[in-house]
Amino acid sequence: MARYSQEHKDATRRRIIETAGRRFKQDGIDGSGIATLMADAGLTNGAFYAHFDSKDDLVATVVGEELGRQAAAFGELPPGRAGLEAFVQEYLSPQHRDNPDRGCPSAALLDEIGRCTAATKKAYTEGAQAILDEISARLAPEDPGSARGMALSLFTMLVGAMQLSRAMADKKLSDAVLAEGIQSALTILAATSTS
C-alpha cells in the first residue's frame, strides 16, 4: 500500500476544508453529509477519517478557517475608514447575497452554528473576535478598544441585513434591504468619524 507524502496529505486536507466551506454555506451544515462533502472534494468517504475525527471536527475547522480568511481579507482593503466603507459596500452587495457559498460564514451559517458543538462555537467566537478587532482598529486606530461596541453593532447590522435580504422572495425588497443596510452602515461610520 502506497504512503502519501505530508504535502499530499496537507493538500488533501485543504481541499476537503475548502470544498466543505462552500457546501456548508450553500446547503447548510445539516444539509451537507460526509458523502456529499467528499464527492465535492473528489475523494472517497474512507479518506475523510484520515483527516478528521468526525463531521463535528470538520465543521469546527471550517468555521474557524472561513472566519480567519475573512479577517485576513481586511488586509487587502484600503487603509482606515475607506477600507471599512469598501467592506460595507462589498458585504451588502447583490453578488454576496446571490453567492452565499463564496461569502461570509456568519450570514450563511449563524443559525446552525448556534446549535453546533462547543468546539465549533469556540472557533466561531475566535474568528468573530478577529473580525471585530479589524473593524475596531479601523474605527479608532489610536484606541481600538474604545470602538469595540461600535464594531459589534456594525458587524451585527451587516450580518442581519444580509440574512434578511437572502430570505426575501421579492427581489426589489431584497435589494432595498441591502441599500438601506449600506446607508445605515455609512451613517454609523460618518457619525463615528465626527465624534
Tab-separated table of C-alpha atoms in Angstrom:
chain	number	residue	atom	x	y	z
A	1	MET	CA	0.000	0.000	0.000
A	2	ALA	CA	1.476	3.342	-1.071
A	3	ARG	CA	2.058	6.002	1.548
A	4	TYR	CA	1.318	9.592	0.729
A	5	SER	CA	3.727	12.427	1.416
A	6	GLN	CA	2.910	15.000	4.072
A	7	GLU	CA	2.469	17.586	1.300
A	8	HIS	CA	-0.147	15.375	-0.365
A	9	LYS	CA	-1.956	14.859	2.952
A	10	ASP	CA	-1.923	18.606	3.661
A	11	ALA	CA	-3.218	19.399	0.159
A	12	THR	CA	-5.988	16.813	0.531
A	13	ARG	CA	-7.000	18.187	3.929
A	14	ARG	CA	-7.018	21.727	2.488
A	15	ARG	CA	-9.228	20.579	-0.419
A	16	ILE	CA	-11.714	18.992	1.998
A	17	ILE	CA	-11.863	22.147	4.133
A	18	GLU	CA	-12.322	24.465	1.152
A	19	THR	CA	-14.982	22.388	-0.578
A	20	ALA	CA	-16.807	21.801	2.727
A	21	GLY	CA	-16.791	25.559	3.404
A	22	ARG	CA	-18.511	26.236	0.092
A	23	ARG	CA	-21.001	23.395	0.538
A	24	PHE	CA	-21.858	24.320	4.139
A	25	LYS	CA	-22.530	27.937	3.138
A	26	GLN	CA	-24.615	26.809	0.162
A	27	ASP	CA	-26.659	23.953	1.665
A	28	GLY	CA	-26.154	24.371	5.397
A	29	ILE	CA	-24.227	22.217	7.823
A	30	ASP	CA	-27.120	19.832	8.437
A	31	GLY	CA	-27.804	19.628	4.690
A	32	SER	CA	-24.257	18.511	3.891
A	33	GLY	CA	-23.438	14.888	4.564
A	34	ILE	CA	-19.944	13.425	4.568
A	35	ALA	CA	-20.597	11.541	1.307
A	36	THR	CA	-21.536	14.771	-0.481
A	37	LEU	CA	-18.620	16.701	1.011
A	38	MET	CA	-16.134	14.045	-0.026
A	39	ALA	CA	-17.631	13.748	-3.522
A	40	ASP	CA	-17.240	17.542	-3.850
A	41	ALA	CA	-13.566	17.138	-2.955
A	42	GLY	CA	-13.180	14.247	-5.417
A	43	LEU	CA	-12.400	11.777	-2.628
A	44	THR	CA	-13.896	8.635	-1.137
A	45	ASN	CA	-15.743	8.557	2.181
A	46	GLY	CA	-12.958	6.479	3.690
A	47	ALA	CA	-10.453	9.269	3.113
A	48	PHE	CA	-12.452	11.550	5.402
A	49	TYR	CA	-11.382	9.826	8.607
A	50	ALA	CA	-7.706	10.112	7.725
A	51	HIS	CA	-8.125	13.872	8.188
A	52	PHE	CA	-10.979	14.431	10.678
A	53	ASP	CA	-12.307	12.557	13.693
A	54	SER	CA	-15.934	13.405	12.888
A	55	LYS	CA	-18.145	15.770	10.944
A	56	ASP	CA	-18.203	17.993	14.048
A	57	ASP	CA	-14.406	18.176	13.888
A	58	LEU	CA	-14.620	19.244	10.233
A	59	VAL	CA	-17.329	21.835	10.987
A	60	ALA	CA	-15.243	23.458	13.747
A	61	THR	CA	-12.201	23.534	11.454
A	62	VAL	CA	-14.141	25.004	8.529
A	63	VAL	CA	-15.827	27.677	10.656
A	64	GLY	CA	-12.501	28.778	12.139
A	65	GLU	CA	-10.756	28.845	8.767
A	66	GLU	CA	-13.598	30.654	6.983
A	67	LEU	CA	-13.665	33.431	9.582
A	68	GLY	CA	-9.866	33.606	9.674
A	69	ARG	CA	-9.823	34.064	5.912
A	70	GLN	CA	-12.475	36.773	6.183
A	71	ALA	CA	-10.482	38.641	8.859
A	72	ALA	CA	-7.305	38.335	6.796
A	73	ALA	CA	-9.099	39.822	3.779
A	74	PHE	CA	-9.251	43.131	5.638
A	75	GLY	CA	-5.547	43.494	4.840
A	76	GLU	CA	-6.426	43.735	1.149
A	77	LEU	CA	-8.813	46.645	1.706
A	78	PRO	CA	-7.755	50.304	1.582
A	79	PRO	CA	-6.493	51.614	4.943
A	80	GLY	CA	-8.698	53.295	7.544
A	81	ARG	CA	-12.315	54.286	7.037
A	82	ALA	CA	-12.088	53.861	3.262
A	83	GLY	CA	-11.482	50.159	3.847
A	84	LEU	CA	-14.497	49.899	6.147
A	85	GLU	CA	-16.676	51.632	3.578
A	86	ALA	CA	-15.415	49.211	0.919
A	87	PHE	CA	-16.155	46.306	3.267
A	88	VAL	CA	-19.732	47.554	3.821
A	89	GLN	CA	-20.341	48.009	0.083
A	90	GLU	CA	-18.937	44.572	-0.749
A	91	TYR	CA	-20.653	42.816	2.140
A	92	LEU	CA	-24.113	44.187	1.316
A	93	SER	CA	-23.784	43.675	-2.420
A	94	PRO	CA	-26.158	41.650	-4.600
A	95	GLN	CA	-23.144	39.492	-5.559
A	96	HIS	CA	-22.618	38.492	-1.910
A	97	ARG	CA	-26.339	37.905	-1.430
A	98	ASP	CA	-26.584	35.745	-4.554
A	99	ASN	CA	-23.445	33.678	-3.865
A	100	PRO	CA	-23.584	32.524	-0.246
A	101	ASP	CA	-21.139	29.696	-0.981
A	102	ARG	CA	-18.397	32.286	-1.601
A	103	GLY	CA	-19.414	34.720	1.123
A	104	CYS	CA	-19.469	35.322	4.836
A	105	PRO	CA	-19.911	32.256	7.024
A	106	SER	CA	-21.791	34.332	9.602
A	107	ALA	CA	-24.542	35.334	7.170
A	108	ALA	CA	-24.809	31.798	5.798
A	109	LEU	CA	-24.438	29.652	8.926
A	110	LEU	CA	-25.125	31.640	12.089
A	111	ASP	CA	-28.401	29.910	12.945
A	112	GLU	CA	-26.773	26.475	12.641
A	113	ILE	CA	-23.571	27.445	14.471
A	114	GLY	CA	-25.738	28.277	17.476
A	115	ARG	CA	-26.745	24.608	17.599
A	116	CYS	CA	-23.261	23.185	16.997
A	117	THR	CA	-20.718	21.734	19.401
A	118	ALA	CA	-18.742	23.775	21.894
A	119	ALA	CA	-15.654	23.400	19.677
A	120	THR	CA	-17.470	24.975	16.726
A	121	LYS	CA	-18.819	27.802	18.887
A	122	LYS	CA	-15.297	28.415	20.208
A	123	ALA	CA	-13.892	28.509	16.658
A	124	TYR	CA	-16.671	30.896	15.650
A	125	THR	CA	-16.089	33.148	18.655
A	126	GLU	CA	-12.351	33.385	17.977
A	127	GLY	CA	-12.944	34.139	14.300
A	128	ALA	CA	-15.643	36.719	15.007
A	129	GLN	CA	-13.342	38.414	17.529
A	130	ALA	CA	-10.644	38.691	14.836
A	131	ILE	CA	-13.131	40.383	12.503
A	132	LEU	CA	-14.271	42.722	15.281
A	133	ASP	CA	-10.612	43.547	16.009
A	134	GLU	CA	-10.125	44.535	12.362
A	135	ILE	CA	-13.223	46.728	12.360
A	136	SER	CA	-12.297	48.314	15.708
A	137	ALA	CA	-8.769	49.099	14.535
A	138	ARG	CA	-10.162	50.906	11.510
A	139	LEU	CA	-12.763	52.804	13.536
A	140	ALA	CA	-10.283	54.011	16.157
A	141	PRO	CA	-6.669	53.272	15.202
A	142	GLU	CA	-5.364	55.122	18.271
A	143	ASP	CA	-7.589	53.187	20.686
A	144	PRO	CA	-9.314	50.175	19.076
A	145	GLY	CA	-10.792	49.071	22.400
A	146	SER	CA	-12.867	52.237	22.545
A	147	ALA	CA	-14.587	51.259	19.272
A	148	ARG	CA	-15.437	47.664	20.201
A	149	GLY	CA	-19.130	48.365	20.839
A	150	MET	CA	-19.486	50.235	17.570
A	151	ALA	CA	-17.664	47.447	15.704
A	152	LEU	CA	-20.046	44.903	17.214
A	153	SER	CA	-23.071	46.993	16.225
A	154	LEU	CA	-21.807	47.449	12.686
A	155	PHE	CA	-20.970	43.774	12.129
A	156	THR	CA	-24.268	42.653	13.663
A	157	MET	CA	-26.188	45.001	11.383
A	158	LEU	CA	-24.342	43.803	8.270
A	159	VAL	CA	-24.888	40.111	9.039
A	160	GLY	CA	-28.570	40.646	9.866
A	161	ALA	CA	-29.195	42.708	6.735
A	162	MET	CA	-27.554	40.035	4.570
A	163	GLN	CA	-29.586	37.258	6.168
A	164	LEU	CA	-32.818	39.246	5.732
A	165	SER	CA	-32.047	40.079	2.095
A	166	ARG	CA	-31.462	36.388	1.330
A	167	ALA	CA	-34.787	35.421	2.908
A	168	MET	CA	-36.817	37.752	0.676
A	169	ALA	CA	-38.636	36.236	-2.325
A	170	ASP	CA	-39.240	39.756	-3.690
A	171	LYS	CA	-36.003	40.884	-5.385
A	172	LYS	CA	-36.916	44.581	-5.176
A	173	LEU	CA	-37.492	44.279	-1.430
A	174	SER	CA	-34.271	42.285	-1.055
A	175	ASP	CA	-32.373	44.981	-2.970
A	176	ALA	CA	-33.971	47.623	-0.717
A	177	VAL	CA	-32.765	45.762	2.387
A	178	LEU	CA	-29.216	45.854	1.003
A	179	ALA	CA	-29.412	49.519	0.007
A	180	GLU	CA	-30.838	50.584	3.379
A	181	GLY	CA	-28.250	48.483	5.166
A	182	ILE	CA	-25.459	50.235	3.279
A	183	GLN	CA	-26.950	53.650	4.015
A	184	SER	CA	-27.349	52.848	7.719
A	185	ALA	CA	-23.801	51.489	7.975
A	186	LEU	CA	-22.333	54.532	6.214
A	187	THR	CA	-24.341	56.808	8.526
A	188	ILE	CA	-22.855	54.988	11.531
A	189	LEU	CA	-19.353	55.348	10.062
A	190	ALA	CA	-19.883	59.054	9.395
A	191	ALA	CA	-21.158	59.596	12.945
A	192	THR	CA	-18.176	57.838	14.493
A	193	SER	CA	-15.722	59.901	12.448
A	194	THR	CA	-17.148	63.145	13.826
A	195	SER	CA	-17.377	62.052	17.451
